[in-house]
PDB file of C-alpha atoms in Angstrom:
ATOM      1  CA  MET A   1     106.545  51.717  48.740  1.00 51.00           C
ATOM      2  CA  THR A   2     109.436  54.229  48.803  1.00 53.00           C
ATOM      3  CA  VAL A   3     109.762  57.601  46.957  1.00 50.00           C
ATOM      4  CA  LYS A   4     112.945  59.299  47.231  1.00 61.00           C
ATOM      5  CA  ALA A   5     112.246  62.778  46.588  1.00 67.00           C
ATOM      6  CA  LYS A   6     114.604  64.592  44.462  1.00 71.00           C
ATOM      7  CA  LEU A   7     116.069  67.507  46.766  1.00 72.00           C
ATOM      8  CA  LYS A   8     116.771  71.367  44.847  1.00 75.00           C
ATOM      9  CA  ILE A   9     118.718  73.931  45.756  1.00 74.00           C
ATOM     10  CA  GLN A  10     117.524  77.851  44.765  1.00 75.00           C
ATOM     11  CA  LEU A  11     118.388  81.431  45.674  1.00 69.00           C
ATOM     12  CA  LEU A  12     116.220  83.859  45.623  1.00 67.00           C
ATOM     13  CA  ALA A  13     116.222  87.268  45.307  1.00 63.00           C
ATOM     14  CA  ASP A  14     112.624  88.236  47.385  1.00 68.00           C
ATOM     15  CA  SER A  15     110.436  85.566  45.044  1.00 67.00           C
ATOM     16  CA  VAL A  16     112.536  85.601  42.015  1.00 58.00           C
ATOM     17  CA  THR A  17     114.998  82.506  40.930  1.00 64.00           C
ATOM     18  CA  VAL A  18     118.428  84.002  40.321  1.00 51.00           C
ATOM     19  CA  ALA A  19     120.058  79.975  40.357  1.00 67.00           C
ATOM     20  CA  GLU A  20     118.863  76.571  41.231  1.00 71.00           C
ATOM     21  CA  SER A  21     120.901  73.172  41.558  1.00 73.00           C
ATOM     22  CA  GLU A  22     119.965  69.144  42.332  1.00 74.00           C
ATOM     23  CA  ASP A  23     123.761  69.228  42.889  1.00 70.00           C
ATOM     24  CA  GLU A  24     123.967  66.535  45.986  1.00 70.00           C
ATOM     25  CA  HIS A  25     126.989  67.243  47.512  1.00 65.00           C
ATOM     26  CA  LEU A  26     126.200  70.989  46.808  1.00 66.00           C
ATOM     27  CA  TRP A  27     123.297  70.548  48.909  1.00 61.00           C
ATOM     28  CA  ARG A  28     124.110  68.681  52.143  1.00 72.00           C
ATOM     29  CA  ASN A  29     126.847  70.753  52.175  1.00 69.00           C
ATOM     30  CA  VAL A  30     124.628  73.794  52.899  1.00 67.00           C
ATOM     31  CA  LEU A  31     122.333  71.733  55.059  1.00 67.00           C
ATOM     32  CA  SER A  32     124.730  71.349  56.730  1.00 66.00           C
ATOM     33  CA  ALA A  33     125.515  75.011  57.263  1.00 68.00           C
ATOM     34  CA  ILE A  34     122.314  75.751  57.415  1.00 69.00           C
ATOM     35  CA  GLN A  35     122.094  73.315  60.850  1.00 64.00           C
ATOM     36  CA  GLY A  36     125.603  74.395  61.986  1.00 63.00           C
ATOM     37  CA  VAL A  37     126.910  71.154  61.982  1.00 55.00           C
ATOM     38  CA  GLY A  38     130.479  71.931  59.695  1.00 50.00           C
ATOM     39  CA  GLY A  39     130.440  74.384  56.892  1.00 46.00           C
ATOM     40  CA  LEU A  40     130.883  73.788  53.828  1.00 45.00           C
ATOM     41  CA  PRO A  41     133.052  69.763  54.501  1.00 42.00           C
ATOM     42  CA  ALA A  42     135.147  68.797  50.962  1.00 42.00           C
ATOM     43  CA  GLN A  43     135.175  72.217  50.332  1.00 41.00           C
ATOM     44  CA  GLU A  44     138.597  73.168  51.772  1.00 40.00           C
ATOM     45  CA  GLU A  45     140.562  74.120  48.680  1.00 39.00           C
ATOM     46  CA  GLN A  46     137.487  75.769  47.571  1.00 44.00           C
ATOM     47  CA  GLU A  47     137.648  77.902  50.837  1.00 43.00           C
ATOM     48  CA  LEU A  48     140.985  78.915  50.171  1.00 41.00           C
ATOM     49  CA  PRO A  49     142.000  82.606  48.500  1.00 47.00           C
ATOM     50  CA  ARG A  50     142.540  82.154  45.301  1.00 44.00           C
ATOM     51  CA  ASN A  51     146.247  82.354  45.698  1.00 48.00           C
ATOM     52  CA  ASP A  52     146.284  80.244  47.849  1.00 45.00           C
ATOM     53  CA  LYS A  53     145.478  77.238  45.597  1.00 36.00           C
ATOM     54  CA  HIS A  54     147.106  78.503  43.398  1.00 42.00           C
ATOM     55  CA  ASP A  55     150.280  77.823  45.407  1.00 49.00           C
ATOM     56  CA  VAL A  56     148.842  74.444  46.933  1.00 37.00           C
ATOM     57  CA  ARG A  57     148.214  72.990  43.273  1.00 37.00           C
ATOM     58  CA  LYS A  58     151.932  74.565  42.572  1.00 45.00           C
ATOM     59  CA  LYS A  59     153.449  72.916  45.510  1.00 45.00           C
ATOM     60  CA  HIS A  60     152.479  69.703  44.737  1.00 38.00           C
ATOM     61  CA  LYS A  61     153.466  70.393  41.011  1.00 40.00           C
ATOM     62  CA  ARG A  62     157.218  72.229  40.696  1.00 47.00           C
ATOM     63  CA  LYS A  63     158.189  69.891  44.116  1.00 54.00           C
ATOM     64  CA  GLY A  64     161.359  68.281  41.670  1.00 60.00           C
ATOM     65  CA  ALA A  65     161.425  64.963  41.890  1.00 69.00           C
ATOM     66  CA  GLY A  66     165.645  63.781  42.615  1.00 89.00           C
ATOM     67  CA  ALA A  67     165.743  66.077  46.290  1.00 94.00           C
ATOM     68  CA  SER A  68     166.612  63.374  48.010  1.00 94.00           C
ATOM     69  CA  GLY A  69     170.041  62.316  45.565  1.00 95.00           C
ATOM     70  CA  PHE A  70     170.937  65.770  45.859  1.00 96.00           C
ATOM     71  CA  ALA A  71     171.281  65.986  49.022  1.00 96.00           C
ATOM     72  CA  ALA A  72     172.452  62.695  49.223  1.00 96.00           C
ATOM     73  CA  GLU A  73     175.694  63.758  47.504  1.00 96.00           C
ATOM     74  CA  LEU A  74     175.962  67.136  49.892  1.00 96.00           C
ATOM     75  CA  ASN A  75     175.842  65.194  52.693  1.00 96.00           C
ATOM     76  CA  VAL A  76     172.753  67.103  54.197  1.00 96.00           C
ATOM     77  CA  SER A  77     169.011  66.088  54.324  1.00 96.00           C
ATOM     78  CA  VAL A  78     166.162  66.589  52.035  1.00 95.00           C
ATOM     79  CA  ASP A  79     164.466  69.089  54.560  1.00 95.00           C
ATOM     80  CA  GLU A  80     167.434  71.243  55.158  1.00 96.00           C
ATOM     81  CA  LEU A  81     167.859  71.097  50.744  1.00 97.00           C
ATOM     82  CA  GLU A  82     164.291  72.134  50.308  1.00 95.00           C
ATOM     83  CA  GLY A  83     164.476  75.039  53.252  1.00 96.00           C
ATOM     84  CA  ALA A  84     168.071  76.367  51.055  1.00 97.00           C
ATOM     85  CA  CYS A  85     167.193  76.337  48.365  1.00 95.00           C
ATOM     86  CA  THR A  86     163.158  74.740  46.713  1.00 94.00           C
ATOM     87  CA  PRO A  87     164.942  72.289  44.407  1.00 95.00           C
ATOM     88  CA  ILE A  88     161.660  72.190  41.378  1.00 94.00           C
ATOM     89  CA  ASN A  89     161.370  71.158  38.273  1.00 92.00           C
ATOM     90  CA  GLU A  90     160.402  74.525  36.298  1.00 94.00           C
ATOM     91  CA  PRO A  91     162.140  77.670  35.925  1.00 95.00           C
ATOM     92  CA  PRO A  92     163.913  79.452  37.706  1.00 96.00           C
ATOM     93  CA  TYR A  93     164.299  75.571  39.013  1.00 96.00           C
ATOM     94  CA  ILE A  94     165.455  76.617  42.823  1.00 97.00           C
ATOM     95  CA  HIS A  95     164.439  79.473  44.981  1.00 97.00           C
ATOM     96  CA  LEU A  96     167.027  81.107  47.123  1.00 97.00           C
ATOM     97  CA  ASP A  97     166.580  81.437  50.688  1.00 97.00           C
ATOM     98  CA  GLU A  98     166.910  84.665  52.442  1.00 96.00           C
ATOM     99  CA  LYS A  99     168.639  83.181  55.501  1.00 96.00           C
ATOM    100  CA  SER A 100     170.317  80.779  53.893  1.00 96.00           C
ATOM    101  CA  TRP A 101     172.425  83.292  51.595  1.00 97.00           C
ATOM    102  CA  GLU A 102     172.618  86.336  54.907  1.00 95.00           C
ATOM    103  CA  GLU A 103     174.233  83.202  56.438  1.00 95.00           C
ATOM    104  CA  PHE A 104     176.375  81.782  53.427  1.00 95.00           C
ATOM    105  CA  LYS A 105     177.543  85.381  52.851  1.00 93.00           C
ATOM    106  CA  LYS A 106     178.961  85.477  55.923  1.00 92.00           C
ATOM    107  CA  ASN A 107     180.637  82.345  56.027  1.00 88.00           C
ATOM    108  CA  THR A 108     183.229  83.327  52.717  1.00 89.00           C
ATOM    109  CA  PRO A 109     185.003  85.758  52.645  1.00 87.00           C
ATOM    110  CA  THR A 110     184.370  88.377  49.848  1.00 82.00           C
ATOM    111  CA  ARG A 111     188.154  88.232  48.500  1.00 84.00           C
ATOM    112  CA  GLY A 112     190.423  85.588  47.794  1.00 81.00           C
ATOM    113  CA  SER A 113     190.651  81.967  46.062  1.00 79.00           C
ATOM    114  CA  ASN A 114     187.842  81.381  48.601  1.00 84.00           C
ATOM    115  CA  SER A 115     185.527  84.060  47.179  1.00 90.00           C
ATOM    116  CA  VAL A 116     182.411  82.514  45.942  1.00 95.00           C
ATOM    117  CA  ALA A 117     180.673  85.612  43.456  1.00 96.00           C
ATOM    118  CA  PRO A 118     176.487  85.271  43.391  1.00 96.00           C
ATOM    119  CA  LEU A 119     176.485  83.742  39.967  1.00 97.00           C
ATOM    120  CA  GLN A 120     179.143  81.201  41.147  1.00 97.00           C
ATOM    121  CA  LEU A 121     176.791  79.964  43.480  1.00 97.00           C
ATOM    122  CA  ALA A 122     173.766  79.568  41.467  1.00 98.00           C
ATOM    123  CA  GLY A 123     175.305  78.363  38.632  1.00 98.00           C
ATOM    124  CA  THR A 124     176.577  75.061  40.950  1.00 98.00           C
ATOM    125  CA  LEU A 125     173.356  74.614  42.243  1.00 98.00           C
ATOM    126  CA  LEU A 126     171.657  74.375  39.038  1.00 97.00           C
ATOM    127  CA  CYS A 127     174.062  72.558  37.672  1.00 97.00           C
ATOM    128  CA  LEU A 128     173.923  70.067  40.010  1.00 97.00           C
ATOM    129  CA  TRP A 129     170.063  69.946  41.034  1.00 97.00           C
ATOM    130  CA  PHE A 130     169.957  69.096  36.611  1.00 96.00           C
ATOM    131  CA  LYS A 131     171.847  66.458  37.344  1.00 94.00           C
ATOM    132  CA  HIS A 132     169.697  64.971  39.833  1.00 95.00           C
ATOM    133  CA  ALA A 133     166.328  66.085  38.512  1.00 94.00           C
ATOM    134  CA  GLY A 134     167.403  64.123  34.984  1.00 92.00           C
ATOM    135  CA  ASN A 135     167.128  67.689  33.539  1.00 92.00           C
ATOM    136  CA  GLU A 136     168.646  67.513  30.079  1.00 91.00           C
ATOM    137  CA  LYS A 137     168.454  71.445  29.192  1.00 92.00           C
ATOM    138  CA  ILE A 138     171.983  72.730  29.655  1.00 94.00           C
ATOM    139  CA  PRO A 139     171.856  75.586  32.136  1.00 95.00           C
ATOM    140  CA  THR A 140     172.881  79.076  31.356  1.00 96.00           C
ATOM    141  CA  THR A 141     174.086  82.450  32.876  1.00 96.00           C
ATOM    142  CA  SER A 142     170.234  84.139  32.542  1.00 97.00           C
ATOM    143  CA  ASP A 143     169.102  80.935  34.459  1.00 97.00           C
ATOM    144  CA  ALA A 144     171.609  81.297  37.017  1.00 97.00           C
ATOM    145  CA  GLN A 145     170.742  85.177  37.363  1.00 97.00           C
ATOM    146  CA  ALA A 146     167.066  84.254  37.925  1.00 98.00           C
ATOM    147  CA  ILE A 147     167.728  82.284  40.543  1.00 98.00           C
ATOM    148  CA  LEU A 148     169.091  85.368  42.196  1.00 98.00           C
ATOM    149  CA  GLU A 149     166.041  87.091  41.442  1.00 97.00           C
ATOM    150  CA  THR A 150     164.753  85.083  43.772  1.00 97.00           C
ATOM    151  CA  ILE A 151     165.990  86.824  46.216  1.00 97.00           C
ATOM    152  CA  GLY A 152     166.263  90.210  44.572  1.00 96.00           C
ATOM    153  CA  GLU A 153     170.160  89.888  43.498  1.00 97.00           C
ATOM    154  CA  ARG A 154     172.151  89.899  40.290  1.00 96.00           C
ATOM    155  CA  ASP A 155     175.431  89.106  39.683  1.00 96.00           C
ATOM    156  CA  LYS A 156     176.456  92.292  37.746  1.00 95.00           C
ATOM    157  CA  ASN A 157     180.081  90.610  36.949  1.00 93.00           C
ATOM    158  CA  ALA A 158     178.409  87.727  35.350  1.00 93.00           C
ATOM    159  CA  SER A 159     181.266  86.861  32.881  1.00 92.00           C
ATOM    160  CA  ARG A 160     183.788  87.618  34.972  1.00 94.00           C
ATOM    161  CA  SER A 161     182.492  85.473  37.477  1.00 95.00           C
ATOM    162  CA  ILE A 162     182.255  82.443  35.592  1.00 94.00           C
ATOM    163  CA  LYS A 163     185.949  83.035  33.990  1.00 93.00           C
ATOM    164  CA  ASN A 164     187.078  83.611  37.441  1.00 93.00           C
ATOM    165  CA  CYS A 165     185.714  79.919  38.736  1.00 95.00           C
ATOM    166  CA  GLU A 166     187.855  77.076  38.770  1.00 94.00           C
ATOM    167  CA  TRP A 167     184.304  74.603  39.003  1.00 96.00           C
ATOM    168  CA  LEU A 168     182.463  76.097  36.763  1.00 96.00           C
ATOM    169  CA  GLN A 169     182.293  75.882  32.622  1.00 94.00           C
ATOM    170  CA  LYS A 170     181.197  77.967  29.916  1.00 92.00           C
ATOM    171  CA  ARG A 171     180.632  75.164  27.928  1.00 88.00           C
ATOM    172  CA  MET A 172     178.028  74.644  24.705  1.00 85.00           C
ATOM    173  CA  GLY A 173     176.710  77.908  25.181  1.00 86.00           C
ATOM    174  CA  GLY A 174     176.195  76.746  28.913  1.00 94.00           C
ATOM    175  CA  LEU A 175     177.020  75.846  32.543  1.00 97.00           C
ATOM    176  CA  ARG A 176     179.133  72.735  33.310  1.00 96.00           C
ATOM    177  CA  ILE A 177     180.761  71.847  36.346  1.00 97.00           C
ATOM    178  CA  ASN A 178     184.566  71.123  35.443  1.00 96.00           C
ATOM    179  CA  ALA A 179     185.152  67.151  36.377  1.00 95.00           C
ATOM    180  CA  ALA A 180     188.623  67.851  37.806  1.00 97.00           C
ATOM    181  CA  LYS A 181     187.024  70.873  40.028  1.00 96.00           C
ATOM    182  CA  HIS A 182     183.822  68.461  41.362  1.00 97.00           C
ATOM    183  CA  SER A 183     184.498  68.220  44.771  1.00 96.00           C
ATOM    184  CA  ARG A 184     184.995  71.892  45.264  1.00 96.00           C
ATOM    185  CA  ALA A 185     181.318  73.037  43.305  1.00 97.00           C
ATOM    186  CA  ILE A 186     179.932  70.066  46.271  1.00 97.00           C
ATOM    187  CA  ALA A 187     181.765  71.889  49.398  1.00 96.00           C
ATOM    188  CA  ILE A 188     180.532  75.085  47.579  1.00 96.00           C
ATOM    189  CA  ALA A 189     176.523  73.539  47.101  1.00 97.00           C
ATOM    190  CA  LYS A 190     177.136  72.443  50.981  1.00 96.00           C
ATOM    191  CA  SER A 191     178.329  75.629  52.418  1.00 95.00           C
ATOM    192  CA  TYR A 192     175.053  77.696  51.349  1.00 97.00           C
ATOM    193  CA  VAL A 193     172.458  74.879  52.418  1.00 97.00           C
ATOM    194  CA  ALA A 194     173.569  74.003  55.679  1.00 94.00           C
ATOM    195  CA  GLY A 195     175.121  77.331  56.855  1.00 89.00           C
ATOM    196  CA  VAL A 196     178.692  75.956  56.576  1.00 82.00           C
ATOM    197  CA  SER A 197     181.990  77.766  55.513  1.00 75.00           C
ATOM    198  CA  ALA A 198     182.991  75.982  52.203  1.00 72.00           C
ATOM    199  CA  GLY A 199     187.043  75.702  53.804  1.00 63.00           C
ATOM    200  CA  THR A 200     190.074  75.143  51.103  1.00 48.00           C
ATOM    201  CA  GLU A 201     190.132  72.238  48.765  1.00 46.00           C
TER     202      GLU A 201
END
């Protein structure tokens, strides 16, 4: 006749029981740790610092569906797209990359017809991303400013930036890409993501 023993873990302070558990998973892991055969397996997520656990979950939750279509429209790889702007499905929707931003600024004149104001770039990326993400929200100037804030930037002349932009329009209280200048919007977005010059129309 076989008798099954019921195992229990007890945490003692001297002879006082502080806590106890009959959880099989827990006692197996504790036994493994005591015997020195692998610490606490299957507890990798629990061993992460709290912030890291949050980031890991957040990364999987937030990773934007539609990134492959967005990348295809810009003719860049998904890795390039995610490295440069990390499109996600919740605010701020896009996280800019400081190195990509620096490269973009080097490749873009500060004045003239080929210059691109910070809000123009953020608004362009946002409008294109919303289309591929299937987001029915109309992107706003505030949304674009929030994107710039991911790298500590802000467009102090937001209204003028949109007013002077050929490929972005203010419609229904938000931002839209001018259909007649769609190719220009694509060129600007690709310039930032791929680190190349946007050229001229």
